[in-house]
CSV table of C-alpha atoms and ligand atoms in Angstrom, one decimal:
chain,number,residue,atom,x,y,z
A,372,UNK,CA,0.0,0.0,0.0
A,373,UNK,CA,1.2,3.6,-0.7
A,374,UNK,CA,1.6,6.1,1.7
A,375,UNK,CA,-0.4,8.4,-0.3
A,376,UNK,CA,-3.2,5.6,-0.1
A,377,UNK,CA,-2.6,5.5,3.3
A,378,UNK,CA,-2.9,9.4,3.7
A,379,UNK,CA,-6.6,9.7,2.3
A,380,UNK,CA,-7.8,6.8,4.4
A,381,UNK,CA,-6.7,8.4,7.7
A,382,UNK,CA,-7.5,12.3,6.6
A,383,UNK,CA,-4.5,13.8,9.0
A,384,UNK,CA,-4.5,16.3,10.6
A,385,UNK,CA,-1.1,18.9,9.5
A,386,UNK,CA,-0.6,21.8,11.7
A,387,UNK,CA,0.9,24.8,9.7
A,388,UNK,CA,3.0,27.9,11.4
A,389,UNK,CA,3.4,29.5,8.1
A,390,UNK,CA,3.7,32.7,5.9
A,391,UNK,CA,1.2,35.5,4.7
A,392,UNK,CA,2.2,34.6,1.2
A,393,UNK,CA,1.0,31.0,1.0
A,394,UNK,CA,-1.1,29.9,3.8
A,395,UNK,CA,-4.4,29.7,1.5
A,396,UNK,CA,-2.4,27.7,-1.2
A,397,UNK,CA,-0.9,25.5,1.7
A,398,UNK,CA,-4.1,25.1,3.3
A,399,UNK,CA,-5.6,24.3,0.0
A,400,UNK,CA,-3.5,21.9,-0.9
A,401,UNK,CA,-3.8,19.8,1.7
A,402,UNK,CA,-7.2,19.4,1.4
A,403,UNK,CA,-7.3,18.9,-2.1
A,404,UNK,CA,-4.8,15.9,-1.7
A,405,UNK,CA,-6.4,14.3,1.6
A,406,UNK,CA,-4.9,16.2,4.5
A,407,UNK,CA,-6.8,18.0,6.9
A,408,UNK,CA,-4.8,21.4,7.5
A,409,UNK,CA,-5.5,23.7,10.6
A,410,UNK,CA,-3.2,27.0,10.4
A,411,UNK,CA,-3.1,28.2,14.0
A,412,UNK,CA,-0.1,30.5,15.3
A,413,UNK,CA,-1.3,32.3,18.4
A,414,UNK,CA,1.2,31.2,21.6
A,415,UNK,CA,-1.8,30.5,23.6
A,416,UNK,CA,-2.9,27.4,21.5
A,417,UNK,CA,0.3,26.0,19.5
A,418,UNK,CA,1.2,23.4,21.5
A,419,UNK,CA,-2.5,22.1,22.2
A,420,UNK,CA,-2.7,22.3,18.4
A,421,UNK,CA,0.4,20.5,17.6
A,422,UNK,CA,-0.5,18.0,20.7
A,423,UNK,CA,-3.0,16.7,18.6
A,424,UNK,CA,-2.2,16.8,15.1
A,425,UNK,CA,-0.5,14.2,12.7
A,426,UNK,CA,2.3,16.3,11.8
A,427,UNK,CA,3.4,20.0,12.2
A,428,UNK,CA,5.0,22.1,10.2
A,429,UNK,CA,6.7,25.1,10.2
A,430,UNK,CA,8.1,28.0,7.7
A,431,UNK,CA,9.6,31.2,8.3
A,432,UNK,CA,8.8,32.6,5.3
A,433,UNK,CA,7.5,36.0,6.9
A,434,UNK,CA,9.0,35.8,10.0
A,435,UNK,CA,8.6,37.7,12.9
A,436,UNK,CA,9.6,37.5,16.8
A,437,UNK,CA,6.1,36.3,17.8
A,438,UNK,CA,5.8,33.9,15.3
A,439,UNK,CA,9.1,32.3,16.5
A,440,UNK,CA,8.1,32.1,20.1
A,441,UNK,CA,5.1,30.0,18.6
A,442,UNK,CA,6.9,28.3,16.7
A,443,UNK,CA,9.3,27.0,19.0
A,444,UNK,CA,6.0,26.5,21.3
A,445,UNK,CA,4.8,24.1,18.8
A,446,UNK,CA,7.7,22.1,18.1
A,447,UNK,CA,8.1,21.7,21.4
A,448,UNK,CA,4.9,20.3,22.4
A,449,UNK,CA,5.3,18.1,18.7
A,450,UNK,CA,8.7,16.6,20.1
A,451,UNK,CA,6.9,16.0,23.3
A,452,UNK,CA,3.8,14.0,21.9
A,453,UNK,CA,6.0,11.5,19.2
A,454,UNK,CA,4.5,14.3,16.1
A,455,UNK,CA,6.5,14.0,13.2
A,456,UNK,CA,8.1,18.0,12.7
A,457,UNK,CA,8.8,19.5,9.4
A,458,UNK,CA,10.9,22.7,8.8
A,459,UNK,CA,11.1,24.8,6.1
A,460,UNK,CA,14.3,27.4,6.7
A,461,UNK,CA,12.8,29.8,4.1
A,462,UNK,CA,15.3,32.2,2.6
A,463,UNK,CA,18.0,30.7,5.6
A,464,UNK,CA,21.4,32.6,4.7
A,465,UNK,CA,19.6,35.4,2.7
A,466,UNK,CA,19.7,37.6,5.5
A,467,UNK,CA,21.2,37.2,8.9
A,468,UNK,CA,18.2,37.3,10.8
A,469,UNK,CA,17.0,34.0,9.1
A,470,UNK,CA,20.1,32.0,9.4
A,471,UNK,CA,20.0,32.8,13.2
A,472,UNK,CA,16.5,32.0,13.3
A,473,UNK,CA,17.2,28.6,11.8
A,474,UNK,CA,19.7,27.8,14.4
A,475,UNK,CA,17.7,28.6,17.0
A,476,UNK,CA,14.8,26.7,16.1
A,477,UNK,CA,17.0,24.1,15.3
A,478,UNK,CA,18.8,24.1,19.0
A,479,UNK,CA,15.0,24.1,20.7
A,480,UNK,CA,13.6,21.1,19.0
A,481,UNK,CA,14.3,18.1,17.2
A,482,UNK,CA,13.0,17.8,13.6
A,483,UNK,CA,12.2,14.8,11.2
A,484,UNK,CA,12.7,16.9,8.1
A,485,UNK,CA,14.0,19.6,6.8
A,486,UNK,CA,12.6,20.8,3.5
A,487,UNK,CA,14.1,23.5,1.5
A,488,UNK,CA,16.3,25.0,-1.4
A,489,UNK,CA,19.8,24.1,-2.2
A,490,UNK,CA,21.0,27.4,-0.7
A,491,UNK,CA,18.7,27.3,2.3
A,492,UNK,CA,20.0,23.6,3.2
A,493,UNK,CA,24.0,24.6,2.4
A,494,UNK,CA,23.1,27.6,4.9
A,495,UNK,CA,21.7,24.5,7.4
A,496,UNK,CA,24.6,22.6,6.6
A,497,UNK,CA,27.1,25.8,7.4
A,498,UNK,CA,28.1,26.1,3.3
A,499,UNK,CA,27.4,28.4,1.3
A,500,UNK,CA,25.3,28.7,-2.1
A,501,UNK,CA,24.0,31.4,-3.7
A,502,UNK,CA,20.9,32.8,-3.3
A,503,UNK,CA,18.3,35.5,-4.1
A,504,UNK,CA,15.6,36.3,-1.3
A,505,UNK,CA,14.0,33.4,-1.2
A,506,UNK,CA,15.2,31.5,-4.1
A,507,UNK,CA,18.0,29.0,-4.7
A,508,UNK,CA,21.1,30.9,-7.4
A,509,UNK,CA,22.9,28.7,-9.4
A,510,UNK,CA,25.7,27.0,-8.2
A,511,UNK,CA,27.6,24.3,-9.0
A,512,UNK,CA,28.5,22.1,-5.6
A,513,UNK,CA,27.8,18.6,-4.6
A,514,UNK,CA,24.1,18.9,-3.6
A,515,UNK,CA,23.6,15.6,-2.4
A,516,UNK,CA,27.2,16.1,-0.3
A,517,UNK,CA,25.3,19.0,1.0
A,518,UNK,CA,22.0,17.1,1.7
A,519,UNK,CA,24.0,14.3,3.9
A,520,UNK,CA,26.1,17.0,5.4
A,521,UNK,CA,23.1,18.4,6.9
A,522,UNK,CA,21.4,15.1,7.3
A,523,UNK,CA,23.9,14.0,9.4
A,524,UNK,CA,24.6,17.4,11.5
A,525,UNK,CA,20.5,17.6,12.2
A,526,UNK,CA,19.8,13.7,12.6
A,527,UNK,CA,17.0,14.1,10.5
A,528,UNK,CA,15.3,13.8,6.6
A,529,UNK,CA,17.0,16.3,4.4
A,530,UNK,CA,15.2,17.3,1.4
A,531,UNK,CA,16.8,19.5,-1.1
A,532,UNK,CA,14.2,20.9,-4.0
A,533,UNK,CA,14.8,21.7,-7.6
A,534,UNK,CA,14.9,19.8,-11.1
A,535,UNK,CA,16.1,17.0,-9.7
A,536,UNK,CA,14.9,16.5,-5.5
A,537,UNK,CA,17.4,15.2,-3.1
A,538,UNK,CA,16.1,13.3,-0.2
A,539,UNK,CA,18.5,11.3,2.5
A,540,UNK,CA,18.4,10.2,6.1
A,541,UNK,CA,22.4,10.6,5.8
A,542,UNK,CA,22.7,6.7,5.3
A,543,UNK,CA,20.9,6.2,2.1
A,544,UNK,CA,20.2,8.7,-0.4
A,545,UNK,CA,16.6,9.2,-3.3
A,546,UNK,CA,16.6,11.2,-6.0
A,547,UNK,CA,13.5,12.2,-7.7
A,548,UNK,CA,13.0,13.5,-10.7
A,549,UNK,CA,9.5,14.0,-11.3
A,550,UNK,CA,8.4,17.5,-11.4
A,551,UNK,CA,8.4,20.8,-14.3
A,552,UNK,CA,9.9,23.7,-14.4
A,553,UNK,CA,6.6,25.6,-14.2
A,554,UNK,CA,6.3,24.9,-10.9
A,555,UNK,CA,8.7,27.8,-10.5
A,556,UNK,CA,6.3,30.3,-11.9
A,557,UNK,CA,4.0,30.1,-8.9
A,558,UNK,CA,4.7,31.3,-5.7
A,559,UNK,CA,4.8,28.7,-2.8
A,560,UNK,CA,4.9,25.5,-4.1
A,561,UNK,CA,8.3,24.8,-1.9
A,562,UNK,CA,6.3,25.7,1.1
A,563,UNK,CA,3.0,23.7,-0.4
A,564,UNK,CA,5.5,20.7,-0.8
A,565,UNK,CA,6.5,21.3,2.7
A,566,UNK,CA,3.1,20.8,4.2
A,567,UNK,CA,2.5,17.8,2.0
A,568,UNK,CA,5.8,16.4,3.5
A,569,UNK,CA,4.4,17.1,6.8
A,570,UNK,CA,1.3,15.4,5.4
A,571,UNK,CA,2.9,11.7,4.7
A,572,UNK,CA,4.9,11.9,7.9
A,573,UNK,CA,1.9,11.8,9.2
A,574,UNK,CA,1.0,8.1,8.2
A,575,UNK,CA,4.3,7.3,8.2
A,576,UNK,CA,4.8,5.3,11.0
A,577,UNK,CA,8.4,5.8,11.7
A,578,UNK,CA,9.7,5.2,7.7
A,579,UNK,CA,10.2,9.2,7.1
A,580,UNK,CA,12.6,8.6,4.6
A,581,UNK,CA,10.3,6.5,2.4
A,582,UNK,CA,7.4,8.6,3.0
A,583,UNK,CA,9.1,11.4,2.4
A,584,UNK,CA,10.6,10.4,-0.8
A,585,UNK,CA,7.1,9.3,-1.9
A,586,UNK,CA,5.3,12.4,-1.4
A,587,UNK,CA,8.1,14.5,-3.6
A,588,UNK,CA,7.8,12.3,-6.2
A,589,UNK,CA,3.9,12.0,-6.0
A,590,UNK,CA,3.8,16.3,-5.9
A,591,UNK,CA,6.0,15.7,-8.8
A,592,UNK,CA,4.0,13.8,-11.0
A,593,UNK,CA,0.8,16.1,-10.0
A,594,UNK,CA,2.7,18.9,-11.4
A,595,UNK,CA,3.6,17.2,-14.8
A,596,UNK,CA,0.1,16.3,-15.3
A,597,UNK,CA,-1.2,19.5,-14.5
A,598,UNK,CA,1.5,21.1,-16.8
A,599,UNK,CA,0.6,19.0,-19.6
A,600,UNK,CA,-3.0,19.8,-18.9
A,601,UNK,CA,-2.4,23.7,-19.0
A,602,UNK,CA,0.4,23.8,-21.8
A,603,UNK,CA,-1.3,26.2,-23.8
A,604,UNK,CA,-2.2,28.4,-20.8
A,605,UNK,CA,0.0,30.4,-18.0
A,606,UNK,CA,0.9,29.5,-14.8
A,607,UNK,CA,-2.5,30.7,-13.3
A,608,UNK,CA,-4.5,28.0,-14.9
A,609,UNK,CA,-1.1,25.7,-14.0
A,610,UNK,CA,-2.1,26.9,-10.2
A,611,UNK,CA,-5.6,25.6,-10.0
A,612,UNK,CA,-5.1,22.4,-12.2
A,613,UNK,CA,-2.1,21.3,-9.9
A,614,UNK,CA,-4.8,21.6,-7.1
A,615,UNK,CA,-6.9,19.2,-9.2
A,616,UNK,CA,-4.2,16.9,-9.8
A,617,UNK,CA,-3.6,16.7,-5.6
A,618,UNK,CA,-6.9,15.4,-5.3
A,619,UNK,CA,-7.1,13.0,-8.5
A,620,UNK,CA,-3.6,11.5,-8.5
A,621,UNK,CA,-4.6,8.1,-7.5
A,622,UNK,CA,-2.3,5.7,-6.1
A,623,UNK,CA,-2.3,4.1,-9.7
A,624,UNK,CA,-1.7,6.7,-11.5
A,625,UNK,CA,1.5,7.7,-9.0
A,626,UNK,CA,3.0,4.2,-9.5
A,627,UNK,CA,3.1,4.6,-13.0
A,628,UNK,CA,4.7,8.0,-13.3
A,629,UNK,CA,7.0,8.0,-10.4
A,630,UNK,CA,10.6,8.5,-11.0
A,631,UNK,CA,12.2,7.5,-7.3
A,632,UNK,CA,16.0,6.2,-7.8
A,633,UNK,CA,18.6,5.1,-4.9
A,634,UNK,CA,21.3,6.9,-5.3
A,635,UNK,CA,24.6,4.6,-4.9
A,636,UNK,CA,27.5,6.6,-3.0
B,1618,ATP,P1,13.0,28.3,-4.8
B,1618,ATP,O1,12.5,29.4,-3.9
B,1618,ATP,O2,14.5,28.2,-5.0
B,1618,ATP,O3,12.2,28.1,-6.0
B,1618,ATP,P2,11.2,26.5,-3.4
B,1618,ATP,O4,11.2,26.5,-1.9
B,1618,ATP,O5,10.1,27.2,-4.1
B,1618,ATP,O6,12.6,27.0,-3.9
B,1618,ATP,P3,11.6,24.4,-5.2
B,1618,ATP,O7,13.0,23.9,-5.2
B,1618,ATP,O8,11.2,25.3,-6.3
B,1618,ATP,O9,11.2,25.0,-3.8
B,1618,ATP,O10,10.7,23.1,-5.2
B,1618,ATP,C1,9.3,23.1,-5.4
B,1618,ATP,C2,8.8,22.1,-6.4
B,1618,ATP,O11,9.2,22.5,-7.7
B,1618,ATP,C3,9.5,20.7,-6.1
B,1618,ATP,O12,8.5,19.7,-6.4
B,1618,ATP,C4,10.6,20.6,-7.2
B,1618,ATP,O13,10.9,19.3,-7.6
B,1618,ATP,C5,10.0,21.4,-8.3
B,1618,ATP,N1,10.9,22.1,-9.2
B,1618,ATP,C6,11.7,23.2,-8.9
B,1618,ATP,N2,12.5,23.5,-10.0
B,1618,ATP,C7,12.2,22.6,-11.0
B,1618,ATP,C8,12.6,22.4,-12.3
B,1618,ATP,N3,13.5,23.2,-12.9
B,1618,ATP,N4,12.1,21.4,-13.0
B,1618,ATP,C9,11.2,20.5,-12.5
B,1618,ATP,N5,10.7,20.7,-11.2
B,1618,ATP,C10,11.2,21.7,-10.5
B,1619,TZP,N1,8.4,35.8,0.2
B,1619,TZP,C1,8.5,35.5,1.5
B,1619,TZP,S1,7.9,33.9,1.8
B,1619,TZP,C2,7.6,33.7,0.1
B,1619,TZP,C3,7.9,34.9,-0.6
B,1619,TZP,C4,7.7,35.1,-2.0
B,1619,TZP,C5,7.0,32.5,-0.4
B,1619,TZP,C6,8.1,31.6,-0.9
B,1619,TZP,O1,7.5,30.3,-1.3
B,1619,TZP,P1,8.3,29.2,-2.0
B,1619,TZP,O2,7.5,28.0,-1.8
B,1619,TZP,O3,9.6,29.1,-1.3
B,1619,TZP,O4,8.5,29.6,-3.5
B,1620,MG,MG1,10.3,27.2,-6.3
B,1621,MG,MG1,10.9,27.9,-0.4
């Protein structure tokens, strides 16, 4: 059985602590592929919300002092109650302030995965890449050096996003390479992805690696479907048909199309 089969039997529940920019998409998202989200960032009811969720998941995409209190809060209480704890370290080593951030959530509380750019994760991993706001430059390092690096430094899932996704434990290494390049012309799908992560941790029943790898490559093959859908259109009609494609990727479907490789050091 798939994880993603798995996922829209038990509905779970994916607590978000995210940013202004995508919280409808994220929230969206996870209901069109099975989830059940709940956005809640107010310090008086994180952890009670993280206490009884399947997964939480955090971003720093707009970040403020508040929302970091909450945040750590959250992951707290999730480390506390066995919840699987996704963090997305958007725009880490842009700008001071979010590379300390990152630490410091990092020090407070122990995460499962870590979802993000190549330069975000080389910021994790204490390399460098470059980077513009909140996107990834080009560069031309060993990502998937990087992606154990900081696998191994956090103890946790590293995923690194782009044409090709990088996801390792720090022992054994996927690369997926499902996905389109048009996914780039809408804002937040990284953070979307993130949430879905959270999503299949959720039903993951200690195998993060696996489930993790399975739900980049099943938002992967939504997005090449929905691309070949919209080909004649722009990346608004892209937007809404990726939303359809969460919710009618079947597990069928996802077998056929995924592209899920070990990588062999
Ligand atoms: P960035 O801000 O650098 O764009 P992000 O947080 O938005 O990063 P991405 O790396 O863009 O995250 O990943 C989001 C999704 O887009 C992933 O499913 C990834 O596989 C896909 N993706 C990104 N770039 C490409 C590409 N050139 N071709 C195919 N898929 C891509
Ligand atoms: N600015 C701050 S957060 C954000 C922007 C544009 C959204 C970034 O989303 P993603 O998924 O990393 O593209
Ligand atoms: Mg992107
Ligand atoms: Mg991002």
């Amino acid at each position: 059985m798939t994880y993603l089969a798995k996922l829209r039997e038990l509905n779970p529940l994916v607590h978000n602590i995210t940013n202004i920019v995508v919280a409808n998409f994220s929230a969206n998202g996870l209901l069109a592929l099975g989830a059940s989200p709940f956005m809640a960032d107010a310090h008086e009811e994180v952890a009670d919300v993280a206490a009884m969720s399947g997964a939480v998941v955090l971003n720093i995409g707009t970040l403020n002092e508040q929302l970091i209190a909450s945040m750590v809060l959250a992951g707290q209480s999730a480390n506390q109650h066995n919840v699987p704890l996704v963090l997305d370290p958007v725009g880490a080593g842009a700008t001071a302030y979010r590379s300390e951030v990152t630490q410091r959530l990092l020090k407070e509380m122990q995460i499962t995965a870590l979802r993000g750019n190549v330069a975000e994760v080389a910021n994790v991993a204490g390399e460098s890449w470059a980077s513009k706001g909140v996107d990834a430059g080009a560069g031309d390092g060993d990502v998937i050096a990087l992606a154990n690096k900081a696998a191994l430094k956090l103890g946790s899932v590293v995923i690194i996003t782009g044409k090709e996704d990088v996801i390792t434990d720090g022992s054994r290494t996927f690369i997926v390479s499902n996905g389109h390049p048009v996914l780039t012309k809408v804002t937040g799908t990284g953070c979307l992805l993130s949430a879905v992560v959270g999503a299949f941790l959720a039903v993951s029943e200690g195998n993060g690696l696996e489930a993790a790898a399975e739900a980049i490559s099943f938002y992967g093959v939504a997005a090449e479907i929905a691309a070949e859908l919209t080909a004649h259109k722009g990346p608004g009609d892209f937007q809404i048909e990726f939303l359809n494609q969460l919710a009618m990727v079947t597990p069928q479907i996802y077998s056929e199309k995924s592209r899920i490789r070990l990588f062999n050091q």
